[in-house]
Tab-separated table of C-alpha atoms in Angstrom:
chain	number	residue	atom	x	y	z
A	129	MET	CA	-0.976	69.470	-18.463
A	130	PRO	CA	-3.531	71.351	-20.560
A	131	ALA	CA	-4.390	69.921	-23.963
A	132	SER	CA	-2.814	71.566	-26.964
A	133	LYS	CA	-5.063	73.720	-29.144
A	134	ARG	CA	-4.844	71.026	-31.839
A	135	ASP	CA	-5.967	68.324	-29.403
A	136	GLN	CA	-8.725	70.614	-28.141
A	137	LEU	CA	-9.955	71.133	-31.699
A	138	LEU	CA	-9.809	67.401	-32.461
A	139	ALA	CA	-11.756	66.467	-29.331
A	140	THR	CA	-14.388	69.141	-29.914
A	141	ALA	CA	-14.755	68.330	-33.594
A	142	GLU	CA	-15.017	64.599	-32.867
A	143	ARG	CA	-17.791	65.177	-30.344
A	144	LEU	CA	-19.735	67.512	-32.618
A	145	PHE	CA	-19.285	65.407	-35.767
A	146	TYR	CA	-20.403	62.334	-33.857
A	147	GLU	CA	-23.431	63.978	-32.264
A	148	GLN	CA	-24.588	66.194	-35.136
A	149	GLY	CA	-23.027	64.852	-38.314
A	150	PHE	CA	-20.159	66.049	-40.440
A	151	HIS	CA	-22.056	68.255	-42.859
A	152	ALA	CA	-24.357	69.663	-40.175
A	153	THR	CA	-21.424	70.824	-38.058
A	154	GLY	CA	-19.875	74.080	-39.188
A	155	ILE	CA	-16.434	75.461	-38.534
A	156	ASP	CA	-17.889	78.348	-36.528
A	157	ARG	CA	-19.515	75.913	-34.099
A	158	ILE	CA	-16.301	73.903	-33.714
A	159	VAL	CA	-14.116	76.919	-32.947
A	160	ALA	CA	-16.704	78.396	-30.583
A	161	ASP	CA	-17.048	75.146	-28.626
A	162	ALA	CA	-13.277	74.635	-28.602
A	163	GLY	CA	-12.730	78.175	-27.344
A	164	VAL	CA	-10.343	79.143	-30.122
A	165	VAL	CA	-10.443	81.507	-33.079
A	166	ARG	CA	-10.935	80.375	-36.660
A	167	MET	CA	-7.294	81.118	-37.526
A	168	THR	CA	-6.152	78.646	-34.864
A	169	LEU	CA	-8.132	75.914	-36.591
A	170	TYR	CA	-6.611	76.767	-39.969
A	171	ASN	CA	-3.115	76.873	-38.466
A	172	HIS	CA	-3.569	73.184	-37.619
A	173	PHE	CA	-5.869	71.965	-40.404
A	174	THR	CA	-5.920	73.263	-43.967
A	175	SER	CA	-9.640	72.642	-44.389
A	176	LYS	CA	-12.720	71.143	-42.781
A	177	GLU	CA	-12.021	67.976	-44.769
A	178	ALA	CA	-8.501	67.809	-43.305
A	179	LEU	CA	-10.001	68.205	-39.827
A	180	ILE	CA	-12.483	65.396	-40.504
A	181	MET	CA	-9.665	63.150	-41.753
A	182	ALA	CA	-7.621	63.883	-38.625
A	183	VAL	CA	-10.604	63.205	-36.350
A	184	LEU	CA	-11.384	59.888	-38.027
A	185	GLN	CA	-7.727	58.823	-38.039
A	186	ALA	CA	-7.222	59.668	-34.357
A	187	ARG	CA	-10.424	57.894	-33.334
A	188	HIS	CA	-9.530	54.845	-35.407
A	189	GLU	CA	-6.062	54.681	-33.847
A	190	ARG	CA	-7.601	54.707	-30.360
A	191	PHE	CA	-10.095	51.999	-31.332
A	192	ILE	CA	-7.466	49.754	-32.911
A	193	ALA	CA	-5.143	50.258	-29.940
A	194	SER	CA	-7.927	49.038	-27.636
A	195	LEU	CA	-8.452	45.928	-29.794
A	196	ASP	CA	-4.726	45.259	-30.034
A	197	ALA	CA	-4.268	45.606	-26.274
A	198	ALA	CA	-7.076	43.118	-25.679
A	199	ALA	CA	-5.655	40.694	-28.236
A	200	THR	CA	-2.157	40.935	-26.778
A	201	SER	CA	-3.336	40.152	-23.270
A	202	ALA	CA	-5.701	37.344	-24.308
A	203	SER	CA	-5.022	33.863	-23.031
A	204	PRO	CA	-4.284	31.187	-25.639
A	205	GLY	CA	-7.364	30.307	-27.651
A	206	ASN	CA	-9.261	33.432	-26.536
A	207	MET	CA	-8.014	36.175	-28.824
A	208	THR	CA	-11.241	36.285	-30.829
A	209	ARG	CA	-13.342	36.560	-27.674
A	210	ALA	CA	-11.004	39.295	-26.356
A	211	ILE	CA	-11.471	41.374	-29.516
A	212	ILE	CA	-15.246	40.941	-29.367
A	213	GLU	CA	-15.291	42.063	-25.735
A	214	ALA	CA	-13.015	45.029	-26.496
A	215	HIS	CA	-15.391	46.056	-29.277
A	216	GLY	CA	-18.250	45.904	-26.763
A	217	ARG	CA	-16.360	48.078	-24.276
A	218	TRP	CA	-15.685	50.597	-27.046
A	219	LEU	CA	-19.391	50.723	-27.888
A	220	GLU	CA	-20.279	51.144	-24.250
A	221	HIS	CA	-17.878	54.022	-23.676
A	222	TYR	CA	-17.519	55.780	-27.043
A	223	SER	CA	-20.154	54.734	-29.569
A	224	GLN	CA	-23.567	54.626	-27.963
A	225	TYR	CA	-25.110	56.354	-30.981
A	226	GLY	CA	-23.591	54.100	-33.620
A	227	CYS	CA	-20.317	54.065	-35.501
A	228	ILE	CA	-18.720	57.310	-36.632
A	229	MET	CA	-17.009	55.474	-39.515
A	230	VAL	CA	-20.370	54.281	-40.836
A	231	LYS	CA	-21.643	57.840	-40.506
A	232	ALA	CA	-18.630	59.050	-42.489
A	233	MET	CA	-19.172	56.422	-45.184
A	234	GLY	CA	-22.779	57.542	-45.518
A	235	GLU	CA	-22.074	61.253	-45.604
A	236	PHE	CA	-19.025	61.123	-47.855
A	237	ALA	CA	-19.675	58.301	-50.336
A	238	GLU	CA	-20.505	60.917	-52.967
A	239	HIS	CA	-18.661	63.919	-51.518
A	240	SER	CA	-15.121	62.845	-50.653
A	241	THR	CA	-13.502	59.665	-51.854
A	242	GLU	CA	-10.606	60.266	-49.443
A	243	ILE	CA	-12.790	60.419	-46.319
A	244	HIS	CA	-14.914	57.522	-47.540
A	245	ALA	CA	-11.791	55.441	-48.221
A	246	LEU	CA	-10.413	56.167	-44.749
A	247	ALA	CA	-13.653	54.950	-43.151
A	248	VAL	CA	-13.695	51.825	-45.324
A	249	ALA	CA	-10.061	51.130	-44.410
A	250	ALA	CA	-10.995	51.371	-40.732
A	251	LYS	CA	-13.618	48.662	-41.243
A	252	THR	CA	-11.088	46.544	-43.148
A	253	ASP	CA	-8.706	46.861	-40.175
A	254	LEU	CA	-11.337	45.410	-37.845
A	255	LEU	CA	-11.985	42.502	-40.208
A	256	ALA	CA	-8.242	41.839	-40.517
A	257	ARG	CA	-7.898	41.676	-36.742
A	258	LEU	CA	-10.788	39.231	-36.517
A	259	GLU	CA	-9.222	37.086	-39.244
A	260	ALA	CA	-5.895	37.051	-37.388
A	261	ALA	CA	-7.609	36.177	-34.105
A	262	VAL	CA	-9.642	33.353	-35.632
A	263	THR	CA	-6.443	31.944	-37.143
A	264	ARG	CA	-4.496	32.279	-33.886
A	265	ASP	CA	-7.345	30.587	-32.001
A	266	LYS	CA	-7.074	27.715	-34.522
A	267	LEU	CA	-10.526	28.400	-35.963
A	268	GLY	CA	-9.243	29.737	-39.282
A	269	HIS	CA	-10.294	26.636	-41.189
A	270	HIS	CA	-13.939	27.650	-40.690
A	271	ASP	CA	-14.476	29.533	-43.903
A	272	GLY	CA	-16.163	32.861	-43.327
A	273	LEU	CA	-16.116	32.787	-39.494
A	274	ALA	CA	-14.220	36.075	-39.173
A	275	ARG	CA	-16.529	37.696	-41.719
A	276	ARG	CA	-19.621	36.478	-39.849
A	277	LEU	CA	-18.245	37.796	-36.563
A	278	PHE	CA	-17.530	41.090	-38.311
A	279	VAL	CA	-21.145	41.258	-39.512
A	280	VAL	CA	-22.361	40.706	-35.936
A	281	LEU	CA	-20.077	43.435	-34.559
A	282	GLU	CA	-21.150	45.829	-37.284
A	283	GLY	CA	-24.756	44.986	-36.474
A	284	SER	CA	-24.114	45.880	-32.860
A	285	ASN	CA	-22.848	49.298	-34.028
A	286	THR	CA	-26.304	49.933	-35.431
A	287	THR	CA	-28.475	48.227	-32.841
A	288	VAL	CA	-26.853	50.091	-29.972
A	289	ALA	CA	-28.647	53.235	-31.136
A	290	LEU	CA	-31.915	51.356	-31.575
A	291	PHE	CA	-32.074	49.004	-28.580
A	292	GLY	CA	-29.611	50.592	-26.163
A	293	ILE	CA	-26.176	49.483	-25.085
A	294	GLN	CA	-27.125	46.650	-22.720
A	295	THR	CA	-29.437	44.886	-25.174
A	296	ALA	CA	-26.998	45.361	-28.062
A	297	LEU	CA	-24.127	43.908	-26.034
A	298	LEU	CA	-26.225	41.029	-24.700
A	299	ASP	CA	-27.401	40.083	-28.181
A	300	THR	CA	-23.913	40.485	-29.649
A	301	ARG	CA	-22.467	38.143	-27.026
A	302	ALA	CA	-25.234	35.581	-27.608
A	303	VAL	CA	-24.668	35.491	-31.374
A	304	THR	CA	-20.865	35.525	-31.193
A	305	ASP	CA	-20.908	32.837	-28.482
A	306	ALA	CA	-23.053	30.656	-30.749
A	307	LEU	CA	-20.748	31.200	-33.728
A	308	LEU	CA	-17.625	30.449	-31.696
A	309	ALA	CA	-19.184	27.402	-29.989
A	310	ALA	CA	-20.238	25.974	-33.362
A	311	ALA	CA	-16.758	26.554	-34.794
A	312	ARG	CA	-15.087	24.938	-31.773
A	313	SER	CA	-17.420	21.935	-31.850
A	314	ARG	CA	-16.468	21.304	-35.479
A	315	THR	CA	-12.786	21.558	-34.520
A	316	SER	CA	-12.937	18.839	-31.868
């Protein structure tokens, strides 16, 4: 079944925003690459800002769904590890040039409080999932563990563009393994 024009626009805009930046990508480029006319875009999105919001929301929903699926299927005591691995798979397949939410926070901190807030909320969602996983894995009494794991994952979002995916994932696993091992050794 062919994608709807709306889905086509979202996919094209996501790719272009991710590769080139939000401000650097114009509406004309999006409609040309999507193979639609400008009016089609405005029939689905009232503005470029509305399109950006829809792109970020759709991407975030896919990311969170991948984390939630990993957490749901994790064996007892391994939810935190499952979320970390799911984050790594996401980087490997969808974010080899860094995090689109971080890009949005940088580009819109002064230009759109709504877009900036959506990106910040996406980061808060990741932290909340790590906090829930740490608690479920009975590591919640280690103050700041979820936050430290979050910092490592966010660091991997940046280092993937600098060191490449394999090095970023290897280093992320090494640091998160050390944090989890230390937390488990203090639990015993």
